Short mmCIF file of C-alpha atoms in Angstrom, two decimals:
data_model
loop_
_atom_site.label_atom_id
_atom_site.label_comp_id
_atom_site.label_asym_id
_atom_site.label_seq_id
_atom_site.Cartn_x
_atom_site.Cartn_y
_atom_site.Cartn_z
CA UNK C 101 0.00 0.00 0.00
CA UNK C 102 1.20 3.13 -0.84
CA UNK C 103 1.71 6.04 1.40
CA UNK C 104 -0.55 8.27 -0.95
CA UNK C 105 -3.16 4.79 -0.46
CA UNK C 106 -2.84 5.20 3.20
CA UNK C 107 -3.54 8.70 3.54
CA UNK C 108 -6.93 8.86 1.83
CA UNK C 109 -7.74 5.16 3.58
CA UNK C 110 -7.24 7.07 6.94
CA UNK C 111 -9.10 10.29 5.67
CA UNK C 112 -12.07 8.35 4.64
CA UNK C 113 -12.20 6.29 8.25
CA UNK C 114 -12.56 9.96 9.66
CA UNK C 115 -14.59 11.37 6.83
CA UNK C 116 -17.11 8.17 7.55
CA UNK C 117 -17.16 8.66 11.48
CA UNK C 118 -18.10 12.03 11.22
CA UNK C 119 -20.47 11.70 8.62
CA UNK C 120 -22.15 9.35 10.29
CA UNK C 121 -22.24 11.42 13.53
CA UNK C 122 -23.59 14.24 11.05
CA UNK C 123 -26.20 12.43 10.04
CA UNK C 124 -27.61 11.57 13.62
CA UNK C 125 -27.06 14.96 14.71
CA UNK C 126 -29.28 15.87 11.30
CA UNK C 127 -32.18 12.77 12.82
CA UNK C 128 -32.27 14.05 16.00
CA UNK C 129 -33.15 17.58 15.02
CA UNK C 130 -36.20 16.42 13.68
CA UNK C 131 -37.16 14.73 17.50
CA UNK C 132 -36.34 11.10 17.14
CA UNK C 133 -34.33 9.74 20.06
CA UNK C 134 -33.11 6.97 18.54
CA UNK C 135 -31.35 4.70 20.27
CA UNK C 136 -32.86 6.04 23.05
CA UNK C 137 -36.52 5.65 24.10
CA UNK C 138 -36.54 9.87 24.98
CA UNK C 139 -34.90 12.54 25.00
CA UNK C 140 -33.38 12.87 28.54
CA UNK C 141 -32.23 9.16 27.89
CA UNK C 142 -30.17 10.01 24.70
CA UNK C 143 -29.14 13.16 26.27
CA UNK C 144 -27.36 10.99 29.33
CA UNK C 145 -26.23 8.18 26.81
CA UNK C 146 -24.18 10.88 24.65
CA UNK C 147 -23.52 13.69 26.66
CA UNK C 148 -23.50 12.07 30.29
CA UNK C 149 -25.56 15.46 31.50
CA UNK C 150 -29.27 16.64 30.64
CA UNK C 151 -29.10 18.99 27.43
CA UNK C 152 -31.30 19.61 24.96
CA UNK C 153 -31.16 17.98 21.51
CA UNK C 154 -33.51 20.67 19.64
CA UNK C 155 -32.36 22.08 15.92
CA UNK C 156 -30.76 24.94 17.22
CA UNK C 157 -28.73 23.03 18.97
CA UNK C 158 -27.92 19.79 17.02
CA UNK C 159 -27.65 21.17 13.13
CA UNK C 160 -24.58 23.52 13.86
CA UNK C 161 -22.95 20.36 15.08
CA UNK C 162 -24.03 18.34 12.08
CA UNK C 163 -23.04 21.61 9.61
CA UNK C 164 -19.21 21.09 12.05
CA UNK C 165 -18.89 17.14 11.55
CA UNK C 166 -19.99 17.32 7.93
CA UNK C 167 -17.62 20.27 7.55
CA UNK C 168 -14.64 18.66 8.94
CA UNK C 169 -15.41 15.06 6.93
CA UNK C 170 -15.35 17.51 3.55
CA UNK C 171 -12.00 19.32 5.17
CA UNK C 172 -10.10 16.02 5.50
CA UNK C 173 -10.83 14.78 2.87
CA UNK C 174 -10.38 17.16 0.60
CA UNK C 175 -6.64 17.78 2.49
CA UNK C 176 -5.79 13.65 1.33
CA UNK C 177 -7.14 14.08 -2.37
CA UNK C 178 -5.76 17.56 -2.95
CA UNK C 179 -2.98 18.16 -0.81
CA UNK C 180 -0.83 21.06 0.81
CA UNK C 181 0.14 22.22 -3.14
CA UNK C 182 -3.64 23.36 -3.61
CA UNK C 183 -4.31 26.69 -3.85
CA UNK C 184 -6.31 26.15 -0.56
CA UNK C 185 -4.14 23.86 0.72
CA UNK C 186 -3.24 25.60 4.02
CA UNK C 187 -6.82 26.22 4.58
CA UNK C 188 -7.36 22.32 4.34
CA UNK C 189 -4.24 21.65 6.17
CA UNK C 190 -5.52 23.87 9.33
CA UNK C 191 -8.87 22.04 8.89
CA UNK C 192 -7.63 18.56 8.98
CA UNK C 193 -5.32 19.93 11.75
CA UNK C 194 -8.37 21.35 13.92
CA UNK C 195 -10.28 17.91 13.30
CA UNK C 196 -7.06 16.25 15.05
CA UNK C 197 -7.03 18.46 18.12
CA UNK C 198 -10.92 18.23 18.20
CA UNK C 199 -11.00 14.42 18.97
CA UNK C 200 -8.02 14.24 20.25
CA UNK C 201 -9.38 16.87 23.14
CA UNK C 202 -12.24 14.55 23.13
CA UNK C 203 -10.36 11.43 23.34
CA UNK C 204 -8.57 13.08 26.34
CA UNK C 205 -11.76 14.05 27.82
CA UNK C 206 -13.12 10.83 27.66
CA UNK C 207 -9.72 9.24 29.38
CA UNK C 208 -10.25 11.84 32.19
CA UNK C 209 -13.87 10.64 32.53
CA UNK C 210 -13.07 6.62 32.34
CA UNK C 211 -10.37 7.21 35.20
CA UNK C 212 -13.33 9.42 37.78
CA UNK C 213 -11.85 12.67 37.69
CA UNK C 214 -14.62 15.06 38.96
CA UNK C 215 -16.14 16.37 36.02
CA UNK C 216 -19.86 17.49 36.70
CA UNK C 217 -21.16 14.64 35.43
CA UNK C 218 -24.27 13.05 37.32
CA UNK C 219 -22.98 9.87 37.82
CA UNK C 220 -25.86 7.90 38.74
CA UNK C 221 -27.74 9.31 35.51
CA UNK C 222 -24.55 8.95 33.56
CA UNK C 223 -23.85 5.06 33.72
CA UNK C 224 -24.82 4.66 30.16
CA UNK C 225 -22.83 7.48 29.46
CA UNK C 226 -19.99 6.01 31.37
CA UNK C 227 -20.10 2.69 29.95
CA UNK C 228 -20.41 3.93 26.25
CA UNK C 229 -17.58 6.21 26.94
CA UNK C 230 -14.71 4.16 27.91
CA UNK C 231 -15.84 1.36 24.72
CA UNK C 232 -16.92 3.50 21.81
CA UNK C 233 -16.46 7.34 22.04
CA UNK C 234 -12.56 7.78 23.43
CA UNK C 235 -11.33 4.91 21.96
CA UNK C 236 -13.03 5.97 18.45
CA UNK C 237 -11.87 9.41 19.13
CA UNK C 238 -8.43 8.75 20.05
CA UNK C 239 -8.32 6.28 16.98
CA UNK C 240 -9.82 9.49 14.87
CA UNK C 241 -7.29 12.01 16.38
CA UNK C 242 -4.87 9.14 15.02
CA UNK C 243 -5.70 9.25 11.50
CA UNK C 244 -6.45 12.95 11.30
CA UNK C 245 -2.89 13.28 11.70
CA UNK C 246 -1.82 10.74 9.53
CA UNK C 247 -4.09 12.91 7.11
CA UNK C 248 -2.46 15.71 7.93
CA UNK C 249 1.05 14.50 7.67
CA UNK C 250 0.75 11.65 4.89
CA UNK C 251 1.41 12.08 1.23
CA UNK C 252 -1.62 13.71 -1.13
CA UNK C 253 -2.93 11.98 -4.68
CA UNK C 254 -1.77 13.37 -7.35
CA UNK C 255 -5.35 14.80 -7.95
CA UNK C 256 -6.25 18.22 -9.13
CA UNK C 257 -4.46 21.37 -8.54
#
């Protein structure tokens, strides 16, 4: 595999997670709670604290994650030599620091440091925490980087 092969395999991991993450931040601003049976349940299962997950609040995220997927992987097809390829470069950049913050988060939350969060109401939180989001976001923070760093395609200028 070549390092060119690599990058864009890594920027489409990331470019899928948040996507995907996009697109339930897009479902739950029209009031499904899936997974969840309500709202204060999927509100504990992702966030660990009550919050609401109304339009104004969810699409900007979506508009982010869908943003970032598009920044990342436009930085592996086009590259730093791109006219906007310091703008992409920052992007893919910010997307690394982003879930890498989170991954950190989510390390300081696995080990019990005080952070707020109700623990009693935050057990599904908890428990979805330490197996999916920090290890997915430490894994994302990963390839971001790789992104960032690896060799571009040798697509359009």
């Amino acid at each position: 595999m070549t390092a060119a092969t690599t990058t864009r395999a890594a920027a489409l991991a990331v470019a899928a997670v948040l996507g995907t993450d996009g697109l339930l931040h897009v479902l739950w601003s029209t009031g499904s709670t899936w997974p969840a049976g309500d709202a204060q349940a999927l509100s504990y299962a992702v966030l660990g604290i009550d919050a609401p997950f109304t339009p104004p609040v969810v699409l900007p995220l979506a508009a982010a994650l869908f943003g970032g997927a598009a920044l990342v992987t436009a930085r592996a097809r086009l590259g730093r030599a791109h006219r906007f390829g310091r703008l992409l470069q920052a992007g893919t950049l910010a997307v690394a620091c982003g879930t890498a913050v989170r991954g950190l988060a989510g390390l300081a939350w696995a080990a019990g440091l005080d952070t707020g969060l109700d623990a009693a109401a935050g057990d599904t939180f908890q428990l979805l925490n330490r197996a999916l989001y920090t290890p997915l976001c430490l894994l994302m923070a990963a390839a971001a980087l790789r992104v960032a760093a690896g060799k571009e395609s040798t697509g359009a200028r």
